[in-house]
Coordinates of C-alpha atoms in Angstrom, one line a residue:
M268 CA 21.9 4.6 9.8
T269 CA 18.5 6.4 10.0
P270 CA 15.8 5.7 7.4
A271 CA 16.1 9.3 6.0
L272 CA 19.9 9.0 5.7
R273 CA 19.6 5.6 4.1
R274 CA 17.2 6.8 1.5
L275 CA 19.3 9.9 0.8
A276 CA 22.3 7.6 0.3
T277 CA 20.3 5.4 -2.1
V278 CA 19.2 8.4 -4.2
A279 CA 22.7 9.8 -4.3
A280 CA 24.2 6.4 -5.4
G281 CA 21.5 6.1 -8.1
L282 CA 22.1 9.6 -9.4
L283 CA 25.8 9.0 -9.5
L284 CA 25.4 5.7 -11.4
A285 CA 23.0 7.3 -13.8
L286 CA 25.6 10.1 -14.4
L287 CA 28.4 7.7 -15.1
V288 CA 26.2 5.6 -17.4
G289 CA 25.1 8.7 -19.3
W290 CA 28.6 10.1 -19.7
P291 CA 29.5 9.8 -23.4
G292 CA 32.2 7.3 -24.1
L293 CA 32.6 6.1 -20.6
L294 CA 30.9 2.8 -21.1
G295 CA 30.6 0.9 -24.4
D296 CA 27.5 -0.9 -25.5
Y297 CA 28.3 -4.0 -23.6
G298 CA 28.9 -2.2 -20.4
Q299 CA 25.6 -0.3 -20.7
F300 CA 23.9 -3.7 -21.4
V301 CA 25.3 -5.2 -18.2
V302 CA 24.3 -2.1 -16.1
A303 CA 20.8 -2.0 -17.6
S304 CA 20.4 -5.7 -17.0
I305 CA 21.4 -5.4 -13.3
A306 CA 19.0 -2.5 -12.9
F307 CA 15.9 -4.0 -14.4
Y308 CA 16.5 -7.4 -12.7
A309 CA 17.1 -5.6 -9.4
I310 CA 13.6 -4.1 -9.8
A311 CA 12.1 -7.5 -10.6
V312 CA 13.8 -9.3 -7.8
M313 CA 12.9 -6.5 -5.4
A314 CA 9.2 -7.0 -6.3
V315 CA 9.4 -10.7 -5.6
S316 CA 11.5 -10.2 -2.5
V317 CA 9.3 -7.6 -0.8
L318 CA 6.3 -9.9 -1.2
A319 CA 8.1 -13.0 0.2
G320 CA 9.8 -11.1 3.0
L321 CA 6.8 -9.0 4.3
C322 CA 3.9 -11.3 3.4
G323 CA 5.4 -14.8 3.2
I324 CA 4.0 -15.0 -0.4
W325 CA 6.2 -16.6 -3.0
S326 CA 5.2 -15.7 -6.6
M327 CA 6.2 -17.6 -9.7
G328 CA 4.1 -15.3 -11.8
H329 CA 5.9 -11.9 -11.6
T330 CA 7.2 -12.3 -15.1
A331 CA 3.5 -11.7 -16.2
F332 CA 3.6 -8.3 -14.6
M333 CA 6.9 -7.6 -16.2
A334 CA 5.4 -8.5 -19.5
I335 CA 2.5 -6.1 -18.9
G336 CA 5.0 -3.3 -18.4
A337 CA 7.2 -4.3 -21.4
Y338 CA 4.4 -4.7 -24.0
M339 CA 2.6 -1.6 -22.8
A340 CA 5.8 0.4 -23.2
A341 CA 6.3 -1.0 -26.7
Q342 CA 2.7 0.0 -27.7
F343 CA 3.1 3.5 -26.2
A344 CA 6.3 4.0 -28.1
L345 CA 4.6 2.8 -31.3
Y346 CA 2.1 5.7 -31.0
S347 CA 4.8 8.2 -29.8
W348 CA 3.2 8.5 -26.4
P349 CA 5.6 9.7 -23.7
V350 CA 7.6 7.2 -21.6
E351 CA 6.4 8.7 -18.4
L352 CA 2.8 7.9 -19.3
A353 CA 3.9 4.3 -20.2
I354 CA 5.4 3.9 -16.8
L355 CA 2.3 5.2 -14.9
C356 CA -0.1 3.1 -17.0
A357 CA 1.9 0.0 -16.8
A358 CA 2.2 0.3 -13.0
A359 CA -1.6 0.9 -12.7
A360 CA -2.5 -2.1 -15.0
A361 CA -0.1 -4.5 -13.3
G362 CA -1.2 -3.2 -9.8
A363 CA -4.9 -3.8 -10.7
A364 CA -4.2 -7.3 -11.9
G365 CA -2.0 -8.0 -8.8
F366 CA -4.7 -6.8 -6.5
L367 CA -7.3 -9.2 -7.9
L368 CA -4.9 -12.1 -7.7
G369 CA -3.7 -11.2 -4.2
F370 CA -7.2 -11.5 -2.8
S371 CA -6.8 -15.2 -3.1
A372 CA -3.4 -15.3 -1.3
G373 CA -4.9 -15.9 2.2
R374 CA -7.2 -18.6 1.0
F375 CA -4.3 -20.9 -0.1
S376 CA -1.3 -22.5 1.5
V377 CA 2.1 -21.3 0.3
L378 CA 2.4 -24.3 -2.0
Y379 CA -1.0 -23.9 -3.6
F380 CA -0.7 -20.2 -4.1
G381 CA 2.8 -20.8 -5.6
L382 CA 1.1 -23.2 -8.1
L383 CA -1.5 -20.5 -8.8
T384 CA 1.1 -17.9 -9.7
L385 CA 2.9 -20.6 -11.8
A386 CA -0.3 -21.0 -13.7
L387 CA -0.3 -17.2 -14.2
C388 CA 3.2 -17.3 -15.7
M389 CA 2.2 -20.1 -18.0
A390 CA -1.0 -18.3 -19.1
A391 CA 0.9 -15.1 -19.8
T392 CA 3.3 -17.1 -22.0
E393 CA 0.4 -18.5 -24.0
I394 CA -1.1 -15.0 -24.4
I395 CA 2.2 -13.6 -25.5
G396 CA 2.5 -16.4 -28.1
H397 CA -0.9 -16.0 -29.6
W398 CA -1.6 -12.2 -29.3
T399 CA 0.6 -11.5 -32.3
S400 CA -0.8 -8.1 -33.2
V401 CA 0.5 -6.7 -29.9
T402 CA 3.4 -9.0 -28.9
G403 CA 4.7 -10.3 -32.2
G404 CA 4.1 -13.9 -31.0
D405 CA 7.0 -16.2 -30.6
E406 CA 9.1 -14.1 -33.0
G407 CA 9.0 -11.1 -30.6
I408 CA 8.6 -7.4 -31.4
A409 CA 11.0 -4.5 -31.9
V410 CA 10.5 -1.5 -29.6
L411 CA 10.8 2.0 -31.0
Q412 CA 12.6 4.8 -29.2
A413 CA 10.4 6.5 -26.7
R414 CA 9.9 10.2 -26.2
S415 CA 10.5 11.7 -22.7
I416 CA 8.6 14.7 -21.4
L417 CA 11.0 15.3 -18.6
L418 CA 14.1 15.2 -20.8
G419 CA 12.4 16.9 -23.7
R420 CA 13.8 14.5 -26.3
T421 CA 13.7 11.0 -27.7
L422 CA 15.6 8.4 -25.7
D423 CA 18.6 6.8 -27.4
L424 CA 20.2 3.6 -25.9
R425 CA 22.2 5.7 -23.4
G426 CA 19.2 7.6 -22.3
A427 CA 17.1 4.4 -21.9
V428 CA 19.8 2.9 -19.6
V429 CA 19.9 6.1 -17.5
M430 CA 16.1 5.9 -17.3
T431 CA 16.3 2.3 -16.1
V432 CA 18.9 3.1 -13.5
L433 CA 16.7 5.9 -12.2
L434 CA 13.7 3.6 -12.2
A435 CA 15.6 1.1 -10.1
T436 CA 16.6 3.9 -7.7
L437 CA 13.0 5.0 -7.5
A438 CA 11.8 1.5 -6.8
L439 CA 14.4 1.0 -4.1
V440 CA 13.3 4.1 -2.3
M441 CA 9.6 3.3 -2.7
V442 CA 10.0 -0.2 -1.4
D443 CA 12.1 1.0 1.6
V444 CA 9.5 3.6 2.5
V445 CA 6.7 1.0 2.4
A446 CA 8.6 -1.8 4.0
R447 CA 10.0 0.2 6.9
G448 CA 6.8 2.1 7.6
P449 CA 3.3 1.4 9.0
I450 CA 2.2 -0.4 5.9
G451 CA 5.1 -2.8 6.2
R452 CA 4.4 -3.4 9.8
R453 CA 0.8 -4.3 8.9
W454 CA 2.0 -6.8 6.3
L455 CA 4.4 -8.4 8.7
A456 CA 1.6 -8.6 11.3
V457 CA -0.6 -10.5 8.9
K458 CA 2.2 -12.7 7.8
S459 CA 3.1 -13.6 11.5
Q460 CA -0.4 -14.0 13.1
R461 CA -3.4 -13.7 10.8
I462 CA -5.9 -14.2 13.7
A463 CA -4.2 -11.7 16.0
A464 CA -4.0 -9.3 13.1
A465 CA -7.7 -9.6 12.4
A466 CA -8.4 -9.1 16.1
M467 CA -6.5 -5.9 15.9
G468 CA -8.7 -4.6 13.1
L469 CA -6.6 -5.6 10.1
R470 CA -8.2 -7.3 7.1
P471 CA -5.7 -10.0 6.1
H472 CA -7.1 -10.6 2.6
V473 CA -7.1 -6.9 1.8
E474 CA -3.5 -6.5 3.2
N475 CA -2.4 -9.4 1.0
A476 CA -4.1 -8.0 -2.0
T477 CA -2.6 -4.5 -1.5
A478 CA 0.9 -6.0 -1.0
F479 CA 0.5 -8.1 -4.2
A480 CA -0.7 -5.0 -6.1
F481 CA 2.3 -3.0 -4.9
S482 CA 4.7 -5.8 -5.8
A483 CA 3.1 -6.2 -9.3
A484 CA 3.3 -2.5 -10.0
I485 CA 7.1 -2.5 -9.1
A486 CA 7.6 -5.6 -11.3
S487 CA 6.0 -3.7 -14.3
L488 CA 8.8 -1.1 -14.0
A489 CA 11.3 -3.8 -14.8
G490 CA 9.3 -4.6 -18.0
V491 CA 9.5 -1.0 -19.0
G492 CA 13.2 -1.0 -18.5
I493 CA 13.6 -4.2 -20.6
A494 CA 11.6 -2.8 -23.4
F495 CA 13.6 0.4 -23.9
T496 CA 17.1 -0.8 -23.1
I497 CA 17.0 -4.1 -25.1
S498 CA 14.8 -2.5 -27.8
Y499 CA 13.4 -5.9 -28.6
L500 CA 11.0 -8.0 -26.7
D501 CA 11.6 -11.8 -26.8
P502 CA 9.0 -14.0 -25.1
I503 CA 11.8 -15.9 -23.4
A504 CA 12.3 -12.9 -21.1
F505 CA 8.9 -13.7 -19.5
S506 CA 9.1 -17.5 -19.5
L507 CA 9.0 -20.0 -16.7
D508 CA 12.8 -20.1 -16.7
A509 CA 12.9 -16.3 -16.1
S510 CA 10.5 -16.8 -13.1
V511 CA 12.8 -19.4 -11.6
Q512 CA 15.7 -17.0 -12.0
L513 CA 13.8 -14.4 -9.9
I514 CA 13.1 -16.9 -7.2
V515 CA 16.8 -18.0 -7.2
A516 CA 17.9 -14.4 -6.9
T517 CA 15.5 -13.7 -4.0
V518 CA 16.7 -16.8 -2.1
I519 CA 20.4 -15.9 -2.7
G520 CA 20.1 -12.3 -1.7
G521 CA 17.6 -12.8 1.1
A522 CA 13.8 -12.3 1.0
G523 CA 12.8 -8.9 2.2
S524 CA 16.3 -7.4 1.8
L525 CA 16.7 -4.5 -0.6
L526 CA 20.5 -4.9 -0.7
G527 CA 19.8 -8.6 -1.2
A528 CA 17.7 -7.9 -4.2
V529 CA 20.5 -5.9 -5.8
L530 CA 23.0 -8.7 -5.0
G531 CA 20.6 -11.3 -6.4
A532 CA 20.3 -9.3 -9.6
V533 CA 24.0 -9.1 -9.9
F534 CA 24.2 -12.8 -9.4
I535 CA 21.7 -13.8 -12.1
V536 CA 23.3 -11.3 -14.6
A537 CA 26.9 -12.1 -13.9
V538 CA 26.8 -15.9 -13.9
P539 CA 25.4 -16.3 -17.5
E540 CA 27.8 -13.5 -18.7
A541 CA 30.8 -15.2 -17.1
A542 CA 29.8 -18.6 -18.5
R543 CA 28.9 -17.4 -22.0
G544 CA 29.7 -20.1 -24.5
I545 CA 29.8 -22.9 -21.9
A546 CA 26.7 -25.0 -22.1
N547 CA 24.6 -25.6 -19.0
V548 CA 27.1 -24.0 -16.6
S549 CA 24.7 -21.2 -15.5
V550 CA 22.0 -23.7 -14.6
F551 CA 24.4 -25.7 -12.5
V552 CA 25.7 -22.6 -10.7
F553 CA 22.2 -21.4 -10.0
G554 CA 21.2 -24.7 -8.5
A555 CA 24.4 -25.2 -6.5
A556 CA 24.3 -21.7 -5.1
T557 CA 20.6 -22.1 -4.1
I558 CA 21.4 -25.3 -2.2
V559 CA 24.4 -23.9 -0.4
V560 CA 22.4 -20.8 0.7
L561 CA 19.4 -22.9 1.9
L562 CA 21.7 -25.2 3.9
F563 CA 24.0 -22.6 5.5
M564 CA 22.4 -19.2 5.1
R565 CA 18.7 -19.9 5.2
R566 CA 17.6 -16.2 5.4
G567 CA 19.8 -15.4 2.3
I568 CA 23.3 -13.9 2.1
V569 CA 22.6 -10.3 3.2
P570 CA 20.2 -11.0 6.2
S571 CA 22.5 -13.8 7.4
L572 CA 25.6 -11.7 7.3
A573 CA 23.7 -8.9 9.0
G574 CA 22.6 -11.3 11.7
W575 CA 26.1 -12.5 12.3
I576 CA 27.4 -9.0 12.6
K577 CA 24.6 -7.6 14.6
P578 CA 22.3 -10.1 16.4
R579 CA 18.7 -9.7 15.7
S580 CA 17.5 -10.1 19.3
V581 CA 19.0 -9.1 22.5
K582 CA 17.6 -10.7 25.6
A583 CA 17.3 -8.7 28.7
P584 CA 18.7 -9.9 32.0
V585 CA 16.6 -12.8 33.5
A586 CA 16.6 -11.2 36.9
A587 CA 14.5 -8.4 35.5
D588 CA 11.9 -10.5 33.5
I589 CA 9.0 -8.6 35.0
L590 CA 9.3 -5.2 36.6
P591 CA 6.9 -4.1 39.3
I592 CA 3.8 -2.4 37.8
D593 CA 1.9 0.4 39.6
P594 CA -1.9 0.1 39.2
S595 CA -2.2 3.9 39.5
A596 CA 0.1 4.3 36.5
I597 CA -2.0 1.9 34.5
E598 CA -5.1 3.8 35.4
A599 CA -3.5 7.1 34.4
L600 CA -2.4 5.5 31.1
V601 CA -5.9 4.2 30.3
R602 CA -7.5 7.6 31.1
A603 CA -5.0 9.4 28.9
C604 CA -5.0 7.0 25.9
L605 CA -8.4 5.2 25.8
P606 CA -11.9 6.7 25.3
P607 CA -14.4 6.1 28.2
A608 CA -16.2 2.8 28.0
T609 CA -19.8 3.5 27.2
E610 CA -20.9 0.3 25.4
S611 CA -22.3 -2.8 27.1
L612 CA -22.0 -6.3 25.8
A613 CA -25.3 -8.2 25.7
I614 CA -25.8 -11.8 24.5
E615 CA -29.1 -13.6 24.6
H616 CA -30.0 -17.3 23.8
L617 CA -26.8 -18.0 21.8
D618 CA -26.1 -21.5 20.4
L619 CA -23.0 -22.7 18.6
R620 CA -22.7 -26.1 16.9
F621 CA -19.9 -27.8 15.1
G622 CA -21.7 -30.4 13.0
G623 CA -23.7 -32.5 15.5
V624 CA -21.7 -31.2 18.5
K625 CA -23.3 -28.5 20.6
A626 CA -20.5 -26.4 21.8
L627 CA -22.7 -23.7 23.4
Q628 CA -26.4 -23.9 24.3
D629 CA -28.7 -21.1 25.2
I630 CA -26.0 -18.7 26.5
T631 CA -27.3 -15.4 28.0
L632 CA -25.0 -12.9 29.7
A633 CA -24.3 -9.2 29.9
A634 CA -21.2 -7.1 30.6
P635 CA -22.2 -3.6 31.5
A636 CA -19.9 -0.8 30.5
G637 CA -17.0 -0.4 32.9
S638 CA -17.5 -3.8 34.6
T639 CA -15.4 -6.9 34.8
L640 CA -17.1 -10.2 33.9
G641 CA -15.4 -13.5 34.6
L642 CA -16.0 -16.7 32.7
I643 CA -14.9 -19.8 34.4
G644 CA -15.6 -23.5 34.0
P645 CA -13.9 -26.9 33.7
N646 CA -12.0 -27.9 30.6
G647 CA -14.3 -28.3 27.6
A648 CA -17.0 -26.0 29.1
G649 CA -17.0 -23.8 26.0
K650 CA -15.2 -20.7 27.4
T651 CA -12.9 -20.1 24.5
S652 CA -15.6 -21.0 22.0
L653 CA -17.7 -18.2 23.5
L654 CA -14.8 -15.8 23.4
N655 CA -14.3 -16.6 19.8
V656 CA -18.0 -16.0 19.0
I657 CA -17.8 -12.6 20.8
G658 CA -14.6 -11.8 18.8
G659 CA -16.1 -12.8 15.5
F660 CA -13.8 -15.8 14.8
Y661 CA -16.8 -18.2 15.1
R662 CA -20.3 -17.4 13.9
A663 CA -23.1 -18.3 16.2
S664 CA -25.4 -21.0 14.9
S665 CA -28.3 -19.0 16.3
A666 CA -28.8 -16.2 18.7
Q667 CA -31.6 -13.8 19.6
R668 CA -29.2 -11.0 20.3
I669 CA -25.4 -10.3 20.2
R670 CA -24.9 -6.5 20.7
F671 CA -22.1 -4.2 21.7
G672 CA -23.7 -0.9 22.6
E673 CA -25.9 0.0 19.7
H674 CA -24.0 -2.3 17.3
D675 CA -25.4 -5.6 16.2
L676 CA -22.5 -8.1 16.1
M677 CA -24.3 -11.0 14.5
H678 CA -22.8 -10.5 11.0
R679 CA -19.8 -8.4 11.7
S680 CA -16.3 -9.7 11.0
S681 CA -13.6 -9.9 13.6
Y682 CA -11.7 -6.9 12.2
A683 CA -15.0 -4.8 12.1
R684 CA -15.5 -5.6 15.8
A685 CA -12.1 -4.2 16.6
G686 CA -13.1 -1.0 15.0
L687 CA -16.1 -0.8 17.3
G688 CA -13.8 -0.9 20.3
M689 CA -13.4 -4.6 21.1
G690 CA -9.9 -5.6 22.0
R691 CA -8.5 -9.1 22.5
T692 CA -5.5 -10.8 24.2
F693 CA -4.5 -14.4 23.6
Q694 CA -3.6 -17.4 25.8
H695 CA -0.2 -17.7 24.1
A696 CA 0.3 -14.0 23.5
E697 CA 0.4 -14.3 19.7
L698 CA 2.7 -11.3 19.2
F699 CA 4.1 -10.6 15.8
A700 CA 7.4 -12.3 15.7
E701 CA 9.1 -10.0 13.1
L702 CA 8.1 -6.8 14.9
T703 CA 9.8 -5.6 18.0
V704 CA 7.7 -5.1 21.2
R705 CA 7.6 -1.4 20.4
E706 CA 6.6 -2.0 16.8
N707 CA 3.8 -4.5 17.9
I708 CA 2.3 -1.8 20.1
A709 CA 2.8 1.0 17.6
A710 CA 1.1 -1.0 14.9
A711 CA -1.9 -1.3 17.1
A712 CA -1.8 2.3 18.1
M713 CA -2.0 3.3 14.5
L714 CA -5.2 1.3 14.1
G715 CA -6.6 2.8 17.3
A716 CA -6.0 6.4 16.1
P717 CA -9.5 6.9 14.7
R718 CA -11.1 6.0 18.1
R719 CA -8.8 8.3 19.9
L720 CA -9.6 11.0 17.4
A721 CA -13.3 10.5 17.9
A722 CA -12.8 10.8 21.7
G723 CA -10.8 14.0 21.4
L724 CA -7.5 12.3 22.4
T725 CA -5.4 13.8 19.6
D726 CA -2.4 15.2 21.4
R727 CA -0.1 12.2 20.7
S728 CA 1.0 10.3 17.7
P729 CA 0.8 6.4 17.6
D730 CA 4.6 6.2 18.3
A731 CA 4.1 8.4 21.3
I732 CA 1.2 6.3 22.5
A733 CA 3.4 3.2 22.1
A734 CA 6.2 4.8 24.1
T735 CA 3.8 5.7 26.9
I736 CA 2.4 2.1 27.1
V737 CA 5.8 0.6 27.0
A738 CA 6.9 2.8 29.9
A739 CA 3.8 2.2 32.0
L740 CA 3.9 -1.6 31.6
G741 CA 7.6 -1.8 32.5
L742 CA 8.6 -2.9 29.0
S743 CA 11.3 -0.3 28.3
A744 CA 14.1 -2.8 28.6
Y745 CA 12.5 -5.0 26.0
A746 CA 11.1 -2.3 23.6
E747 CA 13.6 -3.2 20.8
S748 CA 13.6 -6.9 21.3
Y749 CA 11.7 -9.4 19.2
P750 CA 9.0 -11.5 21.0
P751 CA 10.5 -15.0 20.5
A752 CA 13.6 -13.9 22.6
L753 CA 11.5 -12.8 25.6
P754 CA 10.2 -14.6 28.6
F755 CA 6.6 -15.7 28.4
G756 CA 5.5 -13.4 31.1
V757 CA 6.9 -10.4 29.3
Q758 CA 5.1 -11.5 26.1
K759 CA 1.8 -11.6 28.1
V760 CA 2.3 -8.1 29.4
A761 CA 3.2 -6.9 25.8
D762 CA 0.0 -8.6 24.5
I763 CA -2.1 -6.6 26.9
G764 CA -0.2 -3.4 25.9
R765 CA -1.0 -4.1 22.3
A766 CA -4.7 -4.5 23.1
L767 CA -4.7 -1.2 25.0
A768 CA -3.0 0.6 22.1
L769 CA -6.2 -0.1 20.1
A770 CA -8.1 2.3 22.4
P771 CA -10.8 -0.3 23.1
S772 CA -13.9 0.0 25.3
L773 CA -13.9 -3.8 26.0
V774 CA -10.9 -6.1 26.4
A775 CA -11.6 -9.8 26.1
M776 CA -8.7 -11.7 27.9
D777 CA -8.0 -15.4 27.2
E778 CA -6.3 -16.9 30.2
P779 CA -4.0 -14.0 31.1
F780 CA -2.7 -15.9 34.2
S781 CA -1.9 -19.2 32.5
G782 CA 1.7 -20.4 32.4
L783 CA 2.9 -17.6 34.8
D784 CA 4.8 -17.6 38.1
E785 CA 3.7 -15.6 41.1
R786 CA 5.8 -12.5 40.2
E787 CA 4.3 -12.5 36.7
R788 CA 0.8 -13.0 38.0
S789 CA 1.3 -10.1 40.4
A790 CA 2.1 -7.9 37.4
I791 CA -1.1 -9.0 35.5
R792 CA -3.2 -8.3 38.7
A793 CA -1.7 -4.8 38.9
I794 CA -2.6 -4.2 35.2
L795 CA -6.1 -5.4 35.7
R796 CA -6.7 -3.3 38.8
G797 CA -5.5 -0.3 36.9
M798 CA -7.8 -1.1 33.9
R799 CA -10.8 -1.6 36.3
G800 CA -10.0 1.6 38.1
A801 CA -10.1 3.5 34.8
G802 CA -13.5 1.9 33.8
V803 CA -12.4 -0.4 31.0
T804 CA -14.9 -3.2 30.4
I805 CA -13.1 -6.5 30.9
L806 CA -14.2 -10.0 29.9
I807 CA -11.8 -12.6 31.4
I808 CA -11.6 -16.3 31.1
D809 CA -9.0 -18.3 33.0
H810 CA -8.4 -21.7 34.7
A811 CA -6.9 -19.7 37.7
V812 CA -10.3 -19.5 39.3
Q813 CA -9.2 -17.6 42.4
E814 CA -7.5 -14.9 40.3
V815 CA -10.8 -14.4 38.4
L816 CA -12.8 -14.4 41.6
Q817 CA -10.6 -11.6 42.9
V818 CA -10.8 -9.3 39.9
A819 CA -14.3 -9.8 38.6
D820 CA -17.5 -8.0 39.5
R821 CA -19.6 -10.8 38.3
I822 CA -19.0 -14.4 37.4
V823 CA -20.6 -16.7 34.8
V824 CA -19.8 -20.4 35.2
L825 CA -20.1 -22.7 32.1
E826 CA -20.4 -26.4 32.1
F827 CA -20.8 -28.5 28.9
G828 CA -21.6 -25.4 26.9
K829 CA -24.4 -24.2 29.3
V830 CA -24.6 -21.5 32.0
L831 CA -24.3 -23.4 35.3
A832 CA -24.3 -20.4 37.6
E833 CA -24.1 -16.7 37.5
G834 CA -23.6 -14.1 40.2
P835 CA -21.1 -12.1 42.3
P836 CA -17.9 -13.8 43.2
E837 CA -18.9 -14.6 46.8
Q838 CA -22.0 -16.3 45.7
I839 CA -20.1 -18.4 43.2
R840 CA -17.6 -19.4 45.8
N841 CA -20.3 -21.0 47.9
D842 CA -22.5 -22.4 45.1
P843 CA -22.8 -26.2 45.5
D844 CA -23.3 -26.8 41.8
V845 CA -20.0 -25.0 41.0
H846 CA -18.2 -27.1 43.7
R847 CA -19.6 -30.2 42.1
A848 CA -18.5 -29.1 38.6
Y849 CA -15.0 -28.4 39.7
F850 CA -14.4 -30.8 42.6
G851 CA -16.7 -33.8 42.0
A852 CA -19.7 -35.1 43.8
D853 CA -18.1 -35.0 47.2
G854 CA -17.2 -31.4 46.9
A855 CA -13.5 -32.0 47.9
P856 CA -11.1 -29.9 45.8
S857 CA -8.4 -31.7 43.8
R858 CA -4.9 -30.3 43.6
S859 CA -5.3 -29.2 40.0
A860 CA -8.7 -27.6 40.5
A861 CA -7.4 -25.7 43.6
A862 CA -4.6 -24.3 41.6

């Protein structure tokens, strides 16, 4: 089912349910209570689920955002302000609070951030208990009927239930649009690989904060629904027990699944209703169901069933792991999708220390625009440390100059450097595991759009750019596969494709040949030749010395964090100091070094 058709079906189902609920005499008060409960719990579970599924953030504090929505709705009704205004203001207030809290999400582990949200829930409970003029304290507060501008009348119970069903429908569609679109891809990228996401230009802390704000705003809609359908706000609805119920429902249905959120809501509403009058049965069922799901359906009921029916990953035939790549096709791709490289990289007198350890000492090098600079050296020479300084993941202890074109890099973050046209590949590929190969490249193409726009390359959308890169790199057979299912060589090629999608002027490549067989190395060589032919500035480090010597215009050799030698490849081949560093005092190559 296409996204548009799925959303249309969701809207149709919601409208039909709202019509049935609003039909006079069709449902009694109890039936309306059950439907309303499922609707507002579905909204709340959805808010928790989208945050856990797309960002890996589990929140115990979402009942606080529900309380914001509920008590704001009660106050707005008290002053006869319209329900539509209450919905908008509650979402804005909860979203602002969620944004502030979400800024800390990336600074804590899952456990400690869970404890932070638990503290939020407990603080909200205390505020509700003591702010009696607004909340009624522990005794609760009655909620007056609200006036609706759209309906042109005051909402009775039936109208409030209809409104809650429509709110749930709206929330479902909004979450689906965000989760399945570019924003959801970005959140999944940060969840999967924070460093690789930052190298692409994403700001992980901002993405986490934005996701938390969106989730909090959705949760506030559940509070509005509770206020007007129950017509009485009891603090128990926002207690720690209620938070635990939302987590249980998310686990049961499946984190990140919209249908799972509805299933989870049905579960936490139906179990207590079925066990009404039997002490402690609900708690036992909740606990037992959670254990069973975690043991046998770890992704939740809906995602697990979907995975059994339609496998998540399809691995292409092993015989076609790497298809032949035409360097001229890569050159044409680069010229069509990347702006010309005009910025040079210049580093002067750079030092890097980790405590008392000097990782890099007095490093000076330059990579002119359109050139290929190779960095080689024995293990521990400082090659990756230097690459991380250039990429912004390490901050130099001191440096006279670190510039890319006219831009001073000394105090720029890794994601800011990506915006300047600095791309990066990784030794272990670091692709986003929950995005397909095509989605990995499309996410980068979206971030590279401003650079293409500035260069006048505006004739293709990010999805079209991704399709072009996939075809040129021979990845068409793997476009809809997830990276963990793919051979390592294919992941390496896809990693380069993702870097090219950013439209960079410079691509720093961390050991692109490592772990590859000859056929896979041949593909990387072809890609590099095409990139060189199109004038991309390349900075490459690798232990495969002969590969680097073949592709680089100039070589810098590091030893113990210092520049040992620098010059064209032929000079480096014959340099006695380089032979000593690699092969020992007698100059005889060892098997590992020769490889």
